[in-house]
XYZ file of C-alpha atoms in Angstrom:
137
model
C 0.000 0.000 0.000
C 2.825 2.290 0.719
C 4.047 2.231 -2.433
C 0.853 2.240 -4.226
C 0.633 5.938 -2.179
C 4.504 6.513 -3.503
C 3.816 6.242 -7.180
C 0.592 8.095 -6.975
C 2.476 10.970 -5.263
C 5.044 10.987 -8.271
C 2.414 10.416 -11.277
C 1.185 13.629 -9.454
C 4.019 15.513 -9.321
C 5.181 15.170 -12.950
C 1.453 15.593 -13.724
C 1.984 19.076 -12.216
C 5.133 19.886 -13.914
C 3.992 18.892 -17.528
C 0.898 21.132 -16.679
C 3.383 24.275 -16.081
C 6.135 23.111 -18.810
C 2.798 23.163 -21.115
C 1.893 26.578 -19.414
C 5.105 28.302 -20.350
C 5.239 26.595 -23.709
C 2.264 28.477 -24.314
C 3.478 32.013 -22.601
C 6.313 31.427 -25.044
C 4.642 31.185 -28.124
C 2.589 34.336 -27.379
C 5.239 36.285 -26.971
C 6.906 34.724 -29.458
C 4.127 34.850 -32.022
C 1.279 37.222 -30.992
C -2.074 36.440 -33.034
C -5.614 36.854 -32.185
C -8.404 34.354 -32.336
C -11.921 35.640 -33.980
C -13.247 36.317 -30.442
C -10.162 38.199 -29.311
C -10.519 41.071 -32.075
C -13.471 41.670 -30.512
C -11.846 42.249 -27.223
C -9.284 44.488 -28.978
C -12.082 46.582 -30.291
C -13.266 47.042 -27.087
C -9.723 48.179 -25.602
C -10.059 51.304 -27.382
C -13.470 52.189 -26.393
C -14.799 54.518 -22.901
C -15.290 52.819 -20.214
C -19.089 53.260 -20.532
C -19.347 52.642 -23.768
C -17.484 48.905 -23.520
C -19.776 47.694 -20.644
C -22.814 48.823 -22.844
C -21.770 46.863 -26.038
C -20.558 43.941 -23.283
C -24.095 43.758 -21.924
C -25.061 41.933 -25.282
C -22.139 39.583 -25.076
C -21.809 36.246 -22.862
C -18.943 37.650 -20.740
C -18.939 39.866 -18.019
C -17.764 43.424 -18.482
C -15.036 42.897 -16.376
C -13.698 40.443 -18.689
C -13.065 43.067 -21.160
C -11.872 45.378 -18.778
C -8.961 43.461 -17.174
C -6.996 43.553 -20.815
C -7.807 47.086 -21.060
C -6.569 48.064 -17.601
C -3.034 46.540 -18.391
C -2.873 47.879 -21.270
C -3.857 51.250 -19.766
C -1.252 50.898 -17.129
C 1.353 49.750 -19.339
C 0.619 52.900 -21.920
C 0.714 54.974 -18.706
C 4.042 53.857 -17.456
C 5.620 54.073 -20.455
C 6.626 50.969 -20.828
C 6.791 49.586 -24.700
C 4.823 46.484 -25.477
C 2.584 44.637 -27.827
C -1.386 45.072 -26.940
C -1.659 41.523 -28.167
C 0.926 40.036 -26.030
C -0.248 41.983 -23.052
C -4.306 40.600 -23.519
C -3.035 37.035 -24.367
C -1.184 37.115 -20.986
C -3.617 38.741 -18.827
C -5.672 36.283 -19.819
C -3.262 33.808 -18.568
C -3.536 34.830 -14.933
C -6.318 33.091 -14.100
C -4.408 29.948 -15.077
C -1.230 31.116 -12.993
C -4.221 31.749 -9.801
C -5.333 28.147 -10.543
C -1.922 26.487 -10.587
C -1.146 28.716 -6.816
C -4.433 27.604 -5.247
C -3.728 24.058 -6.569
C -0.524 23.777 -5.321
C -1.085 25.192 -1.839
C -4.635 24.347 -1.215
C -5.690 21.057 -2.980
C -2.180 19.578 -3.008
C -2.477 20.158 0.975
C -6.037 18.166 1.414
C -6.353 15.924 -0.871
C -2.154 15.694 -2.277
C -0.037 15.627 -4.977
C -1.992 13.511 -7.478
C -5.206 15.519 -6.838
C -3.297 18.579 -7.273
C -1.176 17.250 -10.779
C -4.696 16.242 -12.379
C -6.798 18.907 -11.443
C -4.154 21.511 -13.255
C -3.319 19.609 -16.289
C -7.120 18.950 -16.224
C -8.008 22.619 -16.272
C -5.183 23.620 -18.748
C -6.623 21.244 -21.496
C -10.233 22.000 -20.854
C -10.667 25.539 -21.398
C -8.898 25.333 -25.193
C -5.714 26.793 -23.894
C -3.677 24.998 -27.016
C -6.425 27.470 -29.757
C -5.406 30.478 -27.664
C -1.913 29.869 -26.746
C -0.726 27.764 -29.755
């Protein structure tokens, strides 16, 4: 039994790791080859638009206004700063964060009650679910 519990600990654990490996392969390629999908242009459109004006177009849409407004508030505070960057780079990886709050709450929370193997699935589980390889590849 106690090595039943061993390997299931380690099939978690690279289950994990290929879950961020396939993570950063994805980071890479944005930033390494920014496109948009058809559904992203229409978030671009709406990066250039008054506050106001977004959430009214947004209220016809499926997604909450705030899910237009996250990209636009980076790339407001990146145009504010000063700092140079590519508006599609900076939307494909805000919209990464979620998955970088999922991998942190997996690690520390489910890893810690239920362990490694719960923690390993559930990420790589989430990463291939939510078309992550049509956004990111």
């Amino acid at each position: 039994m106690e090595d039943y519990e061993f390997q299931k600990e380690w099939c978690g654990k690279i289950l994990f790791i290929v879950s961020a490996i396939l993570f950063c392969a994805g980071i890479y390629f944005v930033i390494r080859y920014p496109f948009l999908q058809v559904d992203e242009w229409f978030t671009r459109g709406l990066i250039d638009l008054p506050l106001i004006e977004g959430i009214r177009i947004t209220i016809i849409d499926v997604h909450p206004p705030l899910y237009y407004e996250i990209p636009k508030a980076i790339v407001a505070v990146l145009t504010a700063v000063g700092i140079p960057f590519n508006e599609i780079v900076a939307m494909k990886l805000a919209s990464a964060i979620p998955y970088v709050i999922i991998m942190a709450v997996s690690y520390l929370v489910v890893r810690r009650q239920y362990g490694w193997f719960a923690c390993g699935f559930f990420t790589l589980s989430t990463l291939l679910m939510c078309q992550f390889f049509t956004y990111f590849f």
